[in-house]
XYZ file of C-alpha atoms in Angstrom:
393
model
C 31.313 5.355 22.151
C 30.263 7.287 19.045
C 33.771 8.732 18.837
C 35.251 5.231 18.865
C 32.799 4.006 16.219
C 33.969 6.840 13.954
C 37.654 5.994 14.553
C 39.644 3.972 11.975
C 39.404 0.863 14.170
C 35.664 1.253 14.639
C 35.095 1.969 10.950
C 37.102 -1.100 9.941
C 35.060 -3.316 12.252
C 31.786 -1.859 10.954
C 32.884 -2.480 7.376
C 33.661 -6.080 8.277
C 30.282 -6.564 9.960
C 28.511 -5.058 6.954
C 29.704 -7.964 4.825
C 28.255 -10.577 7.190
C 24.661 -11.780 7.440
C 23.434 -10.621 10.847
C 20.221 -11.698 12.540
C 19.182 -9.915 15.727
C 18.114 -13.146 17.408
C 21.412 -14.877 16.626
C 24.115 -12.366 17.464
C 25.850 -14.079 20.373
C 28.384 -15.856 18.170
C 29.283 -12.640 16.326
C 29.570 -10.783 19.624
C 31.911 -13.415 21.089
C 34.066 -13.296 17.971
C 34.624 -9.535 17.942
C 35.113 -9.383 21.719
C 38.467 -11.059 21.130
C 39.658 -7.902 19.351
C 37.950 -5.020 21.173
C 36.369 -4.366 24.562
C 32.937 -5.812 25.384
C 31.392 -2.321 25.261
C 32.959 -1.572 21.883
C 31.890 -4.950 20.492
C 28.305 -4.413 21.642
C 28.197 -0.891 20.191
C 29.593 -1.990 16.820
C 27.219 -4.934 16.543
C 24.231 -2.779 17.527
C 25.084 -0.172 14.888
C 25.620 -2.855 12.233
C 22.155 -4.255 12.974
C 20.589 -0.783 12.936
C 22.222 -0.023 9.585
C 20.631 -3.164 8.163
C 17.244 -2.101 9.511
C 17.716 1.466 8.271
C 18.410 0.391 4.690
C 14.690 0.607 3.912
C 14.651 4.241 5.095
C 18.018 5.519 3.923
C 19.832 4.544 0.697
C 23.153 5.427 2.366
C 22.376 3.728 5.691
C 25.724 1.873 5.606
C 27.489 5.218 6.192
C 25.228 6.617 8.912
C 25.004 6.431 12.698
C 21.847 5.546 14.622
C 20.300 4.710 17.947
C 17.159 2.579 17.988
C 14.813 5.274 19.219
C 16.240 7.966 16.952
C 15.924 5.662 13.934
C 12.282 4.897 14.721
C 11.460 8.598 14.844
C 13.440 9.647 11.764
C 11.670 10.407 8.500
C 12.401 8.094 5.597
C 14.830 9.672 3.130
C 12.267 10.032 0.267
C 9.819 11.812 2.589
C 12.520 14.122 3.947
C 13.745 14.858 0.409
C 10.290 15.840 -0.800
C 9.844 18.135 2.205
C 13.289 19.635 1.631
C 12.301 20.495 -1.931
C 9.669 22.858 -0.485
C 11.840 24.290 2.282
C 15.281 24.586 0.683
C 14.392 27.535 -1.603
C 14.091 29.612 1.592
C 17.887 29.437 1.736
C 18.475 29.418 5.486
C 16.427 26.769 7.342
C 16.423 25.763 11.008
C 15.781 22.051 11.637
C 14.366 22.165 15.161
C 14.608 18.855 16.993
C 16.910 17.490 14.313
C 17.415 14.058 15.930
C 19.885 11.944 13.985
C 19.642 14.395 11.081
C 17.346 12.869 8.453
C 15.828 16.241 7.536
C 19.074 18.109 8.067
C 20.753 15.836 5.508
C 17.898 16.289 3.038
C 17.844 20.077 3.429
C 21.621 20.406 3.112
C 21.582 18.035 0.142
C 18.972 20.265 -1.501
C 21.244 23.299 -1.147
C 19.981 24.992 2.008
C 22.090 26.198 4.881
C 20.754 24.364 7.946
C 20.742 25.176 11.625
C 20.601 21.692 13.205
C 19.043 22.317 16.631
C 18.714 19.604 19.278
C 18.545 19.510 23.086
C 19.886 15.935 23.398
C 23.706 15.994 23.126
C 23.876 12.401 21.840
C 21.372 13.000 19.069
C 23.100 16.211 18.038
C 26.376 14.266 17.931
C 24.684 11.635 15.747
C 23.479 14.371 13.422
C 26.969 15.855 13.188
C 28.459 12.412 12.499
C 25.936 11.791 9.729
C 26.503 15.228 8.213
C 30.249 14.524 8.178
C 29.713 11.048 6.706
C 28.006 12.616 3.684
C 30.421 15.552 3.400
C 27.837 18.240 4.162
C 29.568 20.025 7.069
C 29.873 23.326 5.163
C 26.076 23.631 4.961
C 25.181 22.705 8.542
C 25.579 24.631 11.793
C 24.858 22.484 14.893
C 23.248 24.140 17.893
C 22.605 22.506 21.272
C 19.662 24.168 23.012
C 16.273 23.523 24.597
C 13.526 25.056 22.480
C 11.188 25.153 25.457
C 13.355 27.866 27.016
C 15.308 29.289 24.066
C 13.838 30.757 20.853
C 14.895 29.201 17.544
C 17.670 30.824 15.500
C 16.648 33.580 13.109
C 16.431 31.579 9.889
C 14.324 32.321 6.816
C 12.227 29.194 7.462
C 11.703 26.850 10.391
C 11.042 23.124 10.375
C 10.146 21.446 13.649
C 9.866 17.753 14.421
C 8.509 17.783 17.981
C 8.908 14.768 20.246
C 5.864 12.501 20.077
C 7.002 9.670 22.367
C 7.546 9.365 26.097
C 8.571 6.204 27.930
C 8.175 4.190 24.723
C 4.572 5.367 24.234
C 3.227 7.576 21.488
C 1.721 10.957 22.264
C -1.385 11.613 20.186
C -2.495 14.968 21.603
C -0.648 17.911 20.006
C -0.655 19.613 23.414
C 1.549 16.765 24.702
C 4.210 17.116 22.006
C 7.657 18.381 23.041
C 7.528 21.290 22.358
C 3.699 21.494 22.404
C 2.022 22.632 19.193
C 0.919 25.960 20.700
C 4.522 26.706 21.708
C 5.798 25.974 18.199
C 3.081 28.020 16.499
C 4.108 31.002 18.617
C 7.368 31.107 16.625
C 5.397 32.329 13.603
C 5.587 35.845 15.058
C 9.335 35.741 14.455
C 9.380 33.507 11.363
C 6.054 33.105 9.484
C 7.504 30.394 7.216
C 7.063 27.437 9.566
C 6.569 23.727 8.869
C 5.935 20.937 11.371
C 6.050 17.180 11.193
C 2.996 15.609 12.855
C 1.740 12.122 13.595
C -0.327 10.714 10.683
C -3.277 10.210 13.022
C -3.311 13.829 14.170
C -6.736 15.314 14.862
C -7.062 17.970 12.150
C -9.556 19.987 14.197
C -6.693 20.785 16.592
C -4.674 22.463 13.805
C -4.875 26.127 12.740
C -7.379 26.811 9.974
C -5.059 29.188 8.098
C -2.372 26.538 7.462
C -1.946 23.666 5.004
C -2.319 20.121 6.309
C -0.477 17.471 4.276
C -0.695 13.686 4.645
C 2.209 11.732 3.163
C 2.338 8.081 2.132
C 5.331 6.095 0.910
C 4.710 3.017 -1.240
C 1.103 2.879 -0.111
C 1.811 3.223 3.628
C 0.752 6.374 5.471
C 3.926 7.763 7.030
C 3.294 11.170 8.516
C 1.464 14.473 8.406
C 2.903 17.939 7.983
C 1.641 21.423 8.768
C 2.729 24.270 6.480
C 2.272 27.816 7.746
C 2.551 31.326 6.339
C 4.116 31.599 2.864
C 4.812 27.852 2.825
C 1.081 27.025 2.695
C -0.294 26.647 -0.833
C -3.670 24.978 -0.195
C -5.743 23.806 2.773
C -5.613 20.002 2.575
C -3.144 17.894 0.585
C -2.371 14.229 -0.018
C 1.168 13.484 -1.218
C 2.118 10.039 -2.512
C 5.706 8.870 -2.917
C 6.477 5.619 -4.707
C 9.836 3.923 -5.170
C 10.571 2.667 -8.669
C 12.627 -0.356 -9.699
C 15.615 1.832 -10.629
C 15.747 3.485 -7.211
C 14.003 6.722 -8.191
C 10.964 8.082 -6.338
C 7.850 9.383 -8.076
C 5.677 12.074 -6.513
C 1.936 12.618 -6.925
C -0.260 15.094 -5.095
C -3.921 16.038 -4.821
C -5.330 18.926 -2.830
C -8.393 20.976 -2.004
C -8.690 24.476 -0.638
C -11.823 24.219 1.529
C -12.290 20.975 3.486
C -15.325 22.403 5.217
C -17.172 22.550 1.880
C -17.706 18.822 1.438
C -18.577 17.605 -2.039
C -21.875 15.714 -1.934
C -21.319 11.976 -1.919
C -22.147 10.143 -5.152
C -23.413 6.720 -4.117
C -24.029 3.736 -6.382
C -23.969 -0.094 -6.276
C -20.745 -1.940 -7.161
C -20.011 -1.696 -10.886
C -17.184 -3.208 -12.955
C -14.152 -2.019 -11.022
C -13.395 -1.456 -7.339
C -10.965 1.243 -6.230
C -9.209 1.458 -2.872
C -7.840 4.993 -2.343
C -4.345 5.513 -0.994
C -4.388 6.120 2.789
C -3.097 9.678 2.293
C -6.146 10.408 0.130
C -8.430 9.025 2.836
C -6.804 10.988 5.675
C -6.880 14.204 3.630
C -10.619 13.765 3.047
C -10.209 13.567 -0.726
C -12.132 10.358 -1.469
C -15.016 12.163 -3.147
C -12.667 14.348 -5.173
C -10.831 11.225 -6.311
C -14.165 9.665 -7.263
C -14.769 12.538 -9.668
C -11.351 11.981 -11.263
C -12.052 8.232 -11.646
C -15.706 8.670 -12.640
C -16.462 6.360 -9.748
C -19.035 6.405 -6.947
C -18.775 5.502 -3.288
C -20.517 2.331 -2.196
C -21.392 3.887 1.131
C -21.127 7.436 2.422
C -18.942 6.342 5.356
C -16.712 3.840 3.501
C -13.639 4.753 1.439
C -14.252 2.377 -1.480
C -15.099 3.604 -4.968
C -16.553 1.742 -7.935
C -16.932 2.604 -11.621
C -17.694 1.088 -14.993
C -14.430 2.124 -16.679
C -10.912 1.351 -15.515
C -8.949 4.561 -14.975
C -5.269 4.128 -14.117
C -4.375 6.317 -11.160
C -1.480 6.504 -8.689
C -4.032 7.490 -6.045
C -5.875 4.151 -5.870
C -5.506 0.387 -6.327
C -8.042 -1.313 -8.557
C -9.650 -4.750 -8.918
C -12.153 -6.125 -11.419
C -15.421 -7.012 -9.701
C -16.712 -10.454 -10.702
C -19.863 -10.397 -8.606
C -21.253 -9.103 -5.330
C -23.977 -10.120 -2.924
C -25.479 -9.177 0.445
C -23.154 -10.696 3.000
C -24.036 -14.303 3.780
C -21.220 -16.724 4.502
C -22.996 -19.747 3.033
C -23.877 -17.907 -0.171
C -20.342 -16.513 -0.403
C -18.837 -20.003 -0.161
C -21.182 -21.225 -2.909
C -20.161 -18.356 -5.211
C -16.478 -19.061 -4.656
C -16.928 -22.771 -5.433
C -18.788 -21.869 -8.630
C -15.887 -19.636 -9.642
C -13.310 -22.390 -8.923
C -11.633 -20.125 -6.376
C -8.258 -21.077 -4.923
C -6.213 -18.829 -2.601
C -8.384 -16.041 -1.209
C -7.290 -12.625 0.005
C -9.846 -10.924 2.242
C -9.992 -7.138 2.495
C -12.462 -5.204 4.578
C -13.781 -1.759 5.415
C -16.728 -1.453 7.773
C -16.795 -5.148 8.695
C -16.061 -6.599 12.170
C -14.925 -9.991 10.839
C -11.340 -11.252 11.151
C -10.048 -11.030 7.565
C -7.090 -13.393 8.100
C -9.232 -16.083 9.705
C -11.878 -15.807 6.989
C -9.220 -16.030 4.268
C -7.993 -19.311 5.743
C -11.544 -20.665 5.887
C -12.374 -19.713 2.290
C -9.091 -20.572 0.562
C -8.395 -23.779 -1.344
C -4.968 -24.904 -2.573
C -6.023 -25.125 -6.223
C -8.020 -22.759 -8.380
C -7.825 -19.113 -9.372
C -6.675 -16.575 -6.777
C -9.446 -14.124 -5.931
C -10.086 -11.213 -3.593
C -13.089 -11.054 -1.271
C -13.974 -7.556 -0.084
C -16.215 -7.165 2.953
C -17.793 -3.723 3.132
C -21.123 -1.894 3.071
C -23.490 -0.531 0.447
C -25.971 2.066 1.713
C -25.335 0.924 5.268
C -25.886 -2.808 4.650
C -23.047 -5.408 4.723
C -22.036 -6.846 1.362
C -19.318 -9.096 -0.046
C -17.596 -8.442 -3.363
C -15.609 -11.081 -5.237
C -12.916 -9.509 -7.371
C -9.999 -10.523 -9.566
C -6.521 -9.059 -9.588
C -5.650 -6.857 -12.553
């Protein structure tokens, strides 16, 4: 069916569907309409791809040209994340993308100037990758290779990038030993090619990773997306947080913070809430860089186990969101309501760290239709529950 979708007839139908508003729950009418012109199987395939291209637009700026399956799209890296990774790998010159899937990283690597071995054991996914490479005119830089990496060694490239399978039967695999290929199997390739990078789940247990490699946590627009392991000459530090943010003109900004020795924890600086509250980016939290960020912001943690920081001076930083603290009190719902009434509070947003309460339910209980919008933060100070009332900046 992929061959038909790439044919002139299939391409014309996809272009037509791209101009129509499509909603997944209301596709029957569109399906009946296009079935009058093509077979039921072709109509279903075209409509499915049109819907996937709409969904993929948030991941890929050129999604309208690309080919997807649902599962492959879910597992593919967003284009900005793949591009940033390619910037580190492409200087190697010849890179093998192992488990290339639909080709998100292959496209980024080839676009960055590398020659890419696109390796995949699933014939359909390799065909998707080839179709996407052709759609962007990158065939000269990509060599497809169908093989099973569990039984066949990777090609002899200058650098290897592996995106192991982390799902089975629709369920996520959290243990690195359950990846396909397993982490230990992939790390064995370092004997042949020391320059090795892996894509990992963002919740990976860092204690299961080799101590002589770099662990990177990546967020995109404030959402933690994935982790990466950089081995051999590709490693430049021990622990890194990388933040990517899309700008209004379509560009992507990049910010990074790192530390070389995660085992040497900086002593926590603890203090009561001050003038400003900072919420670190999730990549900073996962990389264990909250205390290092506190030094940069001249801000203290409220609690040794909670990733909130507070300081007396507002310091603009891409690594944290900030609010102005109006007041704070030991948590007591009655007292909190009284404070909000005194402040003429209107719509309330509730955030929490270290609190068991339902933030959405509490927001509905505390909000009023009129008044100033405020933020209530439920957290802890020195182990005791507190509530902060803050204003948006």
